[in-house]
CSV table of C-alpha atoms and ligand atoms in Angstrom, one decimal:
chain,number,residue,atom,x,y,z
A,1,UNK,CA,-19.1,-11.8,3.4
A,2,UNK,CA,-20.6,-10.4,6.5
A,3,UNK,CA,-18.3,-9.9,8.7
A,4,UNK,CA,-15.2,-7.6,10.1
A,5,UNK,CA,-12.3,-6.1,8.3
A,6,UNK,CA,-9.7,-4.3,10.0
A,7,UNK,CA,-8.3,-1.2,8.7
A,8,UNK,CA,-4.4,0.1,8.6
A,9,UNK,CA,-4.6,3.3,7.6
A,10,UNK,CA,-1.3,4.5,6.0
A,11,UNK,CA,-2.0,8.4,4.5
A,12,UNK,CA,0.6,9.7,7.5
A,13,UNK,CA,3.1,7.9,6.2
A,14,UNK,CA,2.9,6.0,2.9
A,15,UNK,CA,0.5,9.1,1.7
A,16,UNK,CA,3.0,12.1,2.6
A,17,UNK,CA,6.3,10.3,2.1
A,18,UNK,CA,6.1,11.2,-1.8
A,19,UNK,CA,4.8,14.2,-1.8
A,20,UNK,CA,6.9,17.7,-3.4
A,21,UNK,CA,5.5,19.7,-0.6
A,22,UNK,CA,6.7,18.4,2.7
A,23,UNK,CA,4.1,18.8,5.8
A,24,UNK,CA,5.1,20.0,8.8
A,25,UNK,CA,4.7,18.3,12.3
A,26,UNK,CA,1.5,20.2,13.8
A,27,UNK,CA,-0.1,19.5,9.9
A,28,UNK,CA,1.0,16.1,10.0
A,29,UNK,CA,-0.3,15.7,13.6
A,30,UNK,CA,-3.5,17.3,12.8
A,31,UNK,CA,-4.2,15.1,10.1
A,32,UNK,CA,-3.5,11.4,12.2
A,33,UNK,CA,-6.5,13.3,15.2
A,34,UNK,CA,-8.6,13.9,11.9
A,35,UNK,CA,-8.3,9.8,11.0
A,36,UNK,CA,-8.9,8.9,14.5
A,37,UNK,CA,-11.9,11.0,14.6
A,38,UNK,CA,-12.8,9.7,12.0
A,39,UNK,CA,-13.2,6.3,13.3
A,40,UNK,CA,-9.4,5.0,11.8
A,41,UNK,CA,-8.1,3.4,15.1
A,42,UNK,CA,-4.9,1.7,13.4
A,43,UNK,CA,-2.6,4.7,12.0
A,44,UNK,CA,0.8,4.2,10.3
A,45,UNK,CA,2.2,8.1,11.3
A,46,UNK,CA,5.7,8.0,10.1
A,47,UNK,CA,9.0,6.4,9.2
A,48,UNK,CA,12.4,6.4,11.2
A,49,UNK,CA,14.8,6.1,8.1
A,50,UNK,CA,17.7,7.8,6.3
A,51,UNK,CA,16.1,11.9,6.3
A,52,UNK,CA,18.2,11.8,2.7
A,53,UNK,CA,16.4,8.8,1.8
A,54,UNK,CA,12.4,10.2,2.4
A,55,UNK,CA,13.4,14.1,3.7
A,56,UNK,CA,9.0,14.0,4.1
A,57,UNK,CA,9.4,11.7,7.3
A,58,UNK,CA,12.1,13.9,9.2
A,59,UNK,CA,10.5,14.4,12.8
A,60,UNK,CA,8.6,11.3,12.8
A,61,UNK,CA,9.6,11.2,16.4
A,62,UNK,CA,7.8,14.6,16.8
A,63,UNK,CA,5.0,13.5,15.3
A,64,UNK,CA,4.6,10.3,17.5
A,65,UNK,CA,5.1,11.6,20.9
A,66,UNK,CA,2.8,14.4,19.4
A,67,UNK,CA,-0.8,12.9,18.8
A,68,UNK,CA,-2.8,11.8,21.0
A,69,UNK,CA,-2.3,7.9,22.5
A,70,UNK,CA,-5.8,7.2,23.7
A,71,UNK,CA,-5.6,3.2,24.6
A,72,UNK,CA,-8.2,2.7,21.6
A,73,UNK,CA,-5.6,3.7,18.8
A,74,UNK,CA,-2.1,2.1,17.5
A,75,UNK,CA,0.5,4.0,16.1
A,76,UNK,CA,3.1,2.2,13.6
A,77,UNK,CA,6.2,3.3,12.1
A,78,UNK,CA,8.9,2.2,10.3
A,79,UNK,CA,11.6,1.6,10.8
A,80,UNK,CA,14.8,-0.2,8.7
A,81,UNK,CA,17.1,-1.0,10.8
A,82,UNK,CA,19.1,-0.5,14.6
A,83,UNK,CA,19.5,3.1,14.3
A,84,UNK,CA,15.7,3.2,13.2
A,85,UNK,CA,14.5,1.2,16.3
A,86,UNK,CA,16.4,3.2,18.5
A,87,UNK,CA,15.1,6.2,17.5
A,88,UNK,CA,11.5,4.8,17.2
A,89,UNK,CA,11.8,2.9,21.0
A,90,UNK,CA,13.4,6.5,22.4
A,91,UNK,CA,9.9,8.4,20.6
A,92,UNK,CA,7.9,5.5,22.6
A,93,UNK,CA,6.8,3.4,19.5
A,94,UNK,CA,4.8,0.7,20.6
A,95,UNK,CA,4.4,-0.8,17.3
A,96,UNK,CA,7.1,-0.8,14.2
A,97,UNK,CA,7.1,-2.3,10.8
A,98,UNK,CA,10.1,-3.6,9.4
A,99,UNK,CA,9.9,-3.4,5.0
A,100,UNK,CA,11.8,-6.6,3.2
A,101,UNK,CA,10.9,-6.8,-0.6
A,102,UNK,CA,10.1,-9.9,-2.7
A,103,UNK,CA,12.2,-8.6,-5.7
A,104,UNK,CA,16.4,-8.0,-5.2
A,105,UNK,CA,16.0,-5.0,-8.1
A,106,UNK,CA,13.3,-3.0,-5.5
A,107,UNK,CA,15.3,-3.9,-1.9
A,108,UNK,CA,18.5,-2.6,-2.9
A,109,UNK,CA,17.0,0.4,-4.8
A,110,UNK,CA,14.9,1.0,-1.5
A,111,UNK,CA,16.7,0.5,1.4
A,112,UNK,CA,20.5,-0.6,-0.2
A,113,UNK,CA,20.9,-4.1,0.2
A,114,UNK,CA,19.8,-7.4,-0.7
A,115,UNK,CA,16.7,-9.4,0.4
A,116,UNK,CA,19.1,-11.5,2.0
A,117,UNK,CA,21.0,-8.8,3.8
A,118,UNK,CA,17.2,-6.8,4.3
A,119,UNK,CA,16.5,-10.0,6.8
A,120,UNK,CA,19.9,-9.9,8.5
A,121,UNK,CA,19.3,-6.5,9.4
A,122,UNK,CA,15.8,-7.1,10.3
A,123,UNK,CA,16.9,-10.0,13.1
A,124,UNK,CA,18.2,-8.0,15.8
A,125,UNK,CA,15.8,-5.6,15.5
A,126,UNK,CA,13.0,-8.2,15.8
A,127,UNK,CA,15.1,-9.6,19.0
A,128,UNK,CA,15.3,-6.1,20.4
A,129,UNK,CA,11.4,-5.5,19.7
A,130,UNK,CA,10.0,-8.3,21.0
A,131,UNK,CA,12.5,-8.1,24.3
A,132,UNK,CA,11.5,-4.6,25.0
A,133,UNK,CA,7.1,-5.8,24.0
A,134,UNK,CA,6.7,-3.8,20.9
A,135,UNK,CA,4.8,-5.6,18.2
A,136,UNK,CA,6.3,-6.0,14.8
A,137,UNK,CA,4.8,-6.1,11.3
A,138,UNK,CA,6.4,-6.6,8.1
A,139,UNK,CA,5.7,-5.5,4.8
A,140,UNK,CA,7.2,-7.2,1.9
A,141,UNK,CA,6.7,-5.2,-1.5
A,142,UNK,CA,6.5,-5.8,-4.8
A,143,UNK,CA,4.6,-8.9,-4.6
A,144,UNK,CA,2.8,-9.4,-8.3
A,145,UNK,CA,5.7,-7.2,-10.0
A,146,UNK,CA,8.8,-5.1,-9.5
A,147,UNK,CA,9.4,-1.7,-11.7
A,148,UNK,CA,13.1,-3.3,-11.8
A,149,UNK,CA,13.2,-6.8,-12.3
A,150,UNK,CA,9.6,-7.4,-13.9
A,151,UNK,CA,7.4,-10.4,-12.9
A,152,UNK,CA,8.0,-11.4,-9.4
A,153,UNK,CA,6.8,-15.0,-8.6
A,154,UNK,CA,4.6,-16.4,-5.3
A,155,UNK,CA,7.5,-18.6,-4.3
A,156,UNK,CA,10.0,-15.4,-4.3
A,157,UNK,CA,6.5,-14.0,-2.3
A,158,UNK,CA,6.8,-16.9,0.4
A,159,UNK,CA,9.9,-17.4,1.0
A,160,UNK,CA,10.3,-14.0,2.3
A,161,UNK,CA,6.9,-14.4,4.3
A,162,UNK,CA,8.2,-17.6,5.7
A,163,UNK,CA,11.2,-15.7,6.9
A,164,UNK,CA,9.8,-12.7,8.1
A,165,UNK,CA,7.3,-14.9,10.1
A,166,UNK,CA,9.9,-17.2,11.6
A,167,UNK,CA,11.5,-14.0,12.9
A,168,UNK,CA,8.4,-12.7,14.7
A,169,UNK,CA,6.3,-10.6,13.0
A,170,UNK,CA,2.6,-10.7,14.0
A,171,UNK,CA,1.4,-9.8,10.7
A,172,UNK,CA,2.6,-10.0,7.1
A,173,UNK,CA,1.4,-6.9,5.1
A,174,UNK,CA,1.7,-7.9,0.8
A,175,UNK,CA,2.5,-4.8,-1.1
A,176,UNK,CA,1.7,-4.3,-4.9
A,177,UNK,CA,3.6,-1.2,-4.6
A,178,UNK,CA,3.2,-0.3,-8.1
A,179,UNK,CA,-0.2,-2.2,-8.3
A,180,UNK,CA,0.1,-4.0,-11.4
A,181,UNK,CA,-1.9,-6.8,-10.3
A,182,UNK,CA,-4.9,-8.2,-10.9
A,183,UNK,CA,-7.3,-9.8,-9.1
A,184,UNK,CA,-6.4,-13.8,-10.4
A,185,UNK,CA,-2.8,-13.1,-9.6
A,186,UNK,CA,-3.7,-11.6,-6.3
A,187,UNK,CA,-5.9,-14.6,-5.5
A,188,UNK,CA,-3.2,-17.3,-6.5
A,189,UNK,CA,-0.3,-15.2,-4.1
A,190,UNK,CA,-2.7,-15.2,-1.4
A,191,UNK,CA,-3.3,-18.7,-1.7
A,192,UNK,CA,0.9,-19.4,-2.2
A,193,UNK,CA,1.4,-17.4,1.2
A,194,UNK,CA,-1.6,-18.7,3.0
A,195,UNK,CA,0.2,-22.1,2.9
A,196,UNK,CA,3.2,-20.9,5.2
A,197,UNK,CA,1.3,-17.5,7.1
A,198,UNK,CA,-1.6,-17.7,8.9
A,199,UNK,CA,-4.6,-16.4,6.7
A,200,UNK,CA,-5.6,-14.3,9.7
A,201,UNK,CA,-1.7,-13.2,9.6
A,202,UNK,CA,-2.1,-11.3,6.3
A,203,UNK,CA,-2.5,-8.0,5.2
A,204,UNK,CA,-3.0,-6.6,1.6
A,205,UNK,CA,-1.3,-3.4,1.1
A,206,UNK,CA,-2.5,-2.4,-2.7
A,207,UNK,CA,-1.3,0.4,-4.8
A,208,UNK,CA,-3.7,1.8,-7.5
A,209,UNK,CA,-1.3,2.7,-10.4
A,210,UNK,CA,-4.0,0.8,-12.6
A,211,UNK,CA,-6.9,1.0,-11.2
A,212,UNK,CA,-7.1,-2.7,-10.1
A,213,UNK,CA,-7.0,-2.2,-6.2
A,214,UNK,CA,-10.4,-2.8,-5.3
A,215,UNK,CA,-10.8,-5.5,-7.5
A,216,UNK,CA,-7.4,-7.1,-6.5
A,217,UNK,CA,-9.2,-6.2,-2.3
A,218,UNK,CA,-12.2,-8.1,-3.3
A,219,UNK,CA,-10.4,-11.4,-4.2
A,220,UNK,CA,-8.0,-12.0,-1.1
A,221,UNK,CA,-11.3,-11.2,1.0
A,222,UNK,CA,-12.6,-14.0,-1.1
A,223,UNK,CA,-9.4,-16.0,-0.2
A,224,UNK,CA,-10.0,-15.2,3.9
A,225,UNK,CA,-7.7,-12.3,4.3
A,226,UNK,CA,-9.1,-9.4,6.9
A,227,UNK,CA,-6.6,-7.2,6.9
A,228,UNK,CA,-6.6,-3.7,4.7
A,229,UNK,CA,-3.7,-1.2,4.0
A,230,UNK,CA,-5.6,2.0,2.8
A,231,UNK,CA,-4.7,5.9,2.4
A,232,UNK,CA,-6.8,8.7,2.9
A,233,UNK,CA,-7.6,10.1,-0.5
A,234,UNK,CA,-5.8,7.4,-2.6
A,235,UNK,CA,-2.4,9.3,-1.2
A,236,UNK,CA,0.5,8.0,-1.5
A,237,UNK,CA,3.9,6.0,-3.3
A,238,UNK,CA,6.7,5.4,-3.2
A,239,UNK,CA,10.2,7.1,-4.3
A,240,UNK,CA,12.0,4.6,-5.2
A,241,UNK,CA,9.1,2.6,-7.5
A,242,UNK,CA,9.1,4.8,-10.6
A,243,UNK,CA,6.1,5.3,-12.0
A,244,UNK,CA,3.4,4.1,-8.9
A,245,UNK,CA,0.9,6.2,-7.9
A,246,UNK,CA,-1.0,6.1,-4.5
A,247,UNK,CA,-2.8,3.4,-2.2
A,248,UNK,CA,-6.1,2.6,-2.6
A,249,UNK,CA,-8.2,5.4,-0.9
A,250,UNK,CA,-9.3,4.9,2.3
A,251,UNK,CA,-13.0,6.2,1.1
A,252,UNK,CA,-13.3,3.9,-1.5
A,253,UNK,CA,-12.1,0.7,1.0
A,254,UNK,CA,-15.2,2.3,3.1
A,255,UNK,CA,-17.4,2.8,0.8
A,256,UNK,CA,-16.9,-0.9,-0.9
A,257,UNK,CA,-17.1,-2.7,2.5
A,258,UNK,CA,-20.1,-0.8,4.2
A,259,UNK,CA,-22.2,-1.4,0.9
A,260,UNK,CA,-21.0,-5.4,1.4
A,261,UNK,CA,-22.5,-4.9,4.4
A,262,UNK,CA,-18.7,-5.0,6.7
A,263,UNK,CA,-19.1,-2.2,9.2
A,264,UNK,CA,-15.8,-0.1,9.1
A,265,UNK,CA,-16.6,2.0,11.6
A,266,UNK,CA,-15.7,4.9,10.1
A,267,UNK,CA,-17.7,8.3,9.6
A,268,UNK,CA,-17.5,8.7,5.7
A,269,UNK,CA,-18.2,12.8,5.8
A,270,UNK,CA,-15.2,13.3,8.6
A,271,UNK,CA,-12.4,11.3,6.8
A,272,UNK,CA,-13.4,13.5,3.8
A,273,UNK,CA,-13.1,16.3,5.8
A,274,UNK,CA,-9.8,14.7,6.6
A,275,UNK,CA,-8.8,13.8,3.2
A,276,UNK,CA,-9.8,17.5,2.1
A,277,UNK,CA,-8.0,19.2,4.7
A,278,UNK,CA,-4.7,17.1,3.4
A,279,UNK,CA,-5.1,18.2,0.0
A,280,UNK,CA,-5.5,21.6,0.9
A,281,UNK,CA,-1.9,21.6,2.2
A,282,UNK,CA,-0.3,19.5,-0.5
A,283,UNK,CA,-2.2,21.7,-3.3
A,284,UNK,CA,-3.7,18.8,-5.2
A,285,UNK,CA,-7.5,17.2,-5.5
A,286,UNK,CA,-7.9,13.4,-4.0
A,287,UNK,CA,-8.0,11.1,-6.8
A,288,UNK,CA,-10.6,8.8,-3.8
A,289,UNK,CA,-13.3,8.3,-6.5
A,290,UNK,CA,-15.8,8.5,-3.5
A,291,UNK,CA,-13.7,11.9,-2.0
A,292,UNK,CA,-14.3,13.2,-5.2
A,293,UNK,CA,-18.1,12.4,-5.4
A,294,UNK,CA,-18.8,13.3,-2.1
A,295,UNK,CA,-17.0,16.6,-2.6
A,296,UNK,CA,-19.4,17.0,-6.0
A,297,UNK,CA,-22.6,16.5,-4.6
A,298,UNK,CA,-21.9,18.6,-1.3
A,299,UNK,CA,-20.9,21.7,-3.8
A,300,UNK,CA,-24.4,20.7,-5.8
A,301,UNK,CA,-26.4,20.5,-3.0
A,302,UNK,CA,-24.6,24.1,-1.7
B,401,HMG,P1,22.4,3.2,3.7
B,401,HMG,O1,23.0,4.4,3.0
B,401,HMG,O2,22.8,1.8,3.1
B,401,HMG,O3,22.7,3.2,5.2
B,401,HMG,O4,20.9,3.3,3.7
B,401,HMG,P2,23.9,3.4,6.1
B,401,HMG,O5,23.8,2.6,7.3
B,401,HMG,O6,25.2,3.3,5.3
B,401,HMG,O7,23.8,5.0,6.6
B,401,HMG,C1,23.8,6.0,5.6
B,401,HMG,C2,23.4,7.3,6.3
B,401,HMG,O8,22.0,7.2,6.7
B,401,HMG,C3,24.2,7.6,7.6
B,401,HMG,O9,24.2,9.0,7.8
B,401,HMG,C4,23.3,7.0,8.7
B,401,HMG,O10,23.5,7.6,9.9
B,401,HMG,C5,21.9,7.3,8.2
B,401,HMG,P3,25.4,9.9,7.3
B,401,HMG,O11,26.6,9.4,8.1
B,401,HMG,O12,25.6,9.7,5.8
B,401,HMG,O13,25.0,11.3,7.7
B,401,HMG,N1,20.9,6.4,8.6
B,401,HMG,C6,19.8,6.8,9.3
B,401,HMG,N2,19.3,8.0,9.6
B,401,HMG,C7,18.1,8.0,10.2
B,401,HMG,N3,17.4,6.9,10.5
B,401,HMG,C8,17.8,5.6,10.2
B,401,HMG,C9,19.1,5.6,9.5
B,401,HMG,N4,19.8,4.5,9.1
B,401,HMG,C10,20.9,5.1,8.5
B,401,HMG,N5,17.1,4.6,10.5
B,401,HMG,C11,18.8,2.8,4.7
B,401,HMG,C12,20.1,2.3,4.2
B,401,HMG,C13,17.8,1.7,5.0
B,401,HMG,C14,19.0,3.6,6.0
B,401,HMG,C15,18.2,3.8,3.7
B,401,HMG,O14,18.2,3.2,2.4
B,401,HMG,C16,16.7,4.2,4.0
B,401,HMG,O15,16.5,4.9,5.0
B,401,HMG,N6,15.8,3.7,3.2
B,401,HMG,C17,14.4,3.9,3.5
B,401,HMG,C18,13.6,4.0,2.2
B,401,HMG,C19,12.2,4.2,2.5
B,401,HMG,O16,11.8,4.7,3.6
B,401,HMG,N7,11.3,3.9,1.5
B,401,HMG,C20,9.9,4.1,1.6
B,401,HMG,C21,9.3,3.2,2.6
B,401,HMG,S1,9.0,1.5,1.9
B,401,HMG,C22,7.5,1.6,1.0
B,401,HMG,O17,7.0,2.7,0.8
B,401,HMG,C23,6.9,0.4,0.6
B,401,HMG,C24,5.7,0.0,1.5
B,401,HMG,O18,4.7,1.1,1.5
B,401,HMG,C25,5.0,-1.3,1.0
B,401,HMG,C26,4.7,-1.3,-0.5
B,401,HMG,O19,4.0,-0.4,-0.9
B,401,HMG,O20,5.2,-2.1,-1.1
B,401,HMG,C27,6.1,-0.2,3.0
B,402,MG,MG1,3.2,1.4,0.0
């Protein structure tokens, strides 16, 4: 499996948006130049939704027309709706990502309304996107389980896919957002979806609530897929999924794909650095296994 794997790094925004201490904008700025430093071209830096919904994302807007928009880096952000877009458009996103879920238990917990009502929403803000040349991507979550209505199945998966393709997204990010999967399950999904989405048109977007991420990575790079939702120092979950805990770490995505012999990229000691700084501010250790060796050996070898 030599070849090239792509990288959506999601700390900014999936990481922070779940976190007690909220970061401020110059923090939150400093960490997305840390990332690109690092060698993370493909940033997800904040969310345009309801402040009483994620309070953590408030001044998303800040925070875009804040970093640094050298040609070699994309922003995303999300954004849920009209009122979302506009706000995104007016901060000069170039790229948004619109979030459907497979499960009706997760969508209306999440963003109030159905699946059904989720792609309603979604249409004229596709129509307005692709008008005005942003890109959009869409996440669907709880793909191989739902913390509300159990198992979810692949056909629940593709349908939504189908839908959010026909409307226009480019690309098709899978969340396990409470990452009960395993890597069978997440081999089988890939191969349900592949039959209506591209294979080049999907991304896997895995949380690591039980310790399955990498494993669950591994088999839909088996099944073709290129495309890899990762946080900085395992940050991240979400509010509304009770009980998940954060991505898979962007360390251990690096680590796993350099040692398969995929160059990322991406300079291992500065997203530590990165990933250290972060924690600093939120006042917890990374759970990255590979932050966390790294971190050991550099205090050994001091
Ligand atoms: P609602 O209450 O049904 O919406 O929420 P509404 O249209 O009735 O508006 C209610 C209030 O929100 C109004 O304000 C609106 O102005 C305001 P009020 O009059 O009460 O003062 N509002 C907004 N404010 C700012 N930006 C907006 C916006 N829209 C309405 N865009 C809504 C519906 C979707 C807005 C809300 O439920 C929401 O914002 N949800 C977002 C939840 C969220 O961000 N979750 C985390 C991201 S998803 C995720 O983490 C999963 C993912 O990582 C993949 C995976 O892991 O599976 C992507
Ligand atoms: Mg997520």
């Amino acid at each position: 499996m030599s070849d090239s794997v792509r990288i959506v790094e999601v700390g900014p925004r999936d990481g922070l948006q779940n976190e007690k201490t909220p970061i401020g904008v110059a923090d939150r700025i400093a960490f997305i130049e840390q990332l690109i430093a690092a060698g993370l071209h493909t940033v997800e830096v904040g969310a345009f939704v309801s402040p009483k919904a994620i309070p953590q994302m408030v001044n998303s807007d800040q925070v875009l027309r804040g970093v640094d928009h050298h040609p070699d880096s994309e922003f995303h952000v999300l954004v849920p709706n009209e009122k979302g877009y506009e706000a995104a458009r007016a901060a000069g996103a170039k790229v948004i990502a619109v979030f459907a879920s497979a499960s009706e238990g997760f969508s209306r917990a999440n963003i109030n309304c159905s699946v059904a009502e989720s792609i309603e929403r979604f249409k004229p803000v596709v129509e307005r996107a692709r008008a005005d040349g942003v890109n959009v991507r869409g996440y669907i979550s709880c793909v191989l389980g739902c913390p509300f209505d159990g198992e979810v199945k692949p056909s629940a998966v593709v349908n939504v896919a189908d839908m959010l393709w026909e409307l226009g997204c480019y690309e098709i990010s899978l969340g396990d957002t409470i990452g009960v999967g395993t890597p069978l399950k997440a081999k089988a999904l890939l191969r349900a979806v592949a039959g209506t989405v591209p294979i080049a048109g999907l991304a896997m977007h895995f949380h690591d609530t039980y310790g399955q991420a990498l494993a669950n990575l591994y088999a839909g790079m088996e099944e073709g897929v290129r495309v890899i939702d990762s946080a900085a120092g395992g940050l991240g979950g979400c509010p509304y999924a009770p009980g998940a805990t954060g991505n898979v770490a962007t360390e251990d995505v690096v680590y796993m794909l350099e040692g398969m012999g995929i160059a990322t990229g991406v300079d291992m000691a500065k997203l530590v650095a990165a990933t250290n700084a972060v924690s600093k501010l939120i006042g917890r250790a990374p759970v990255s296994r590979v932050a966390t060796a790294l971190n050991a050996k550099r205090r050994v070898a001091n």
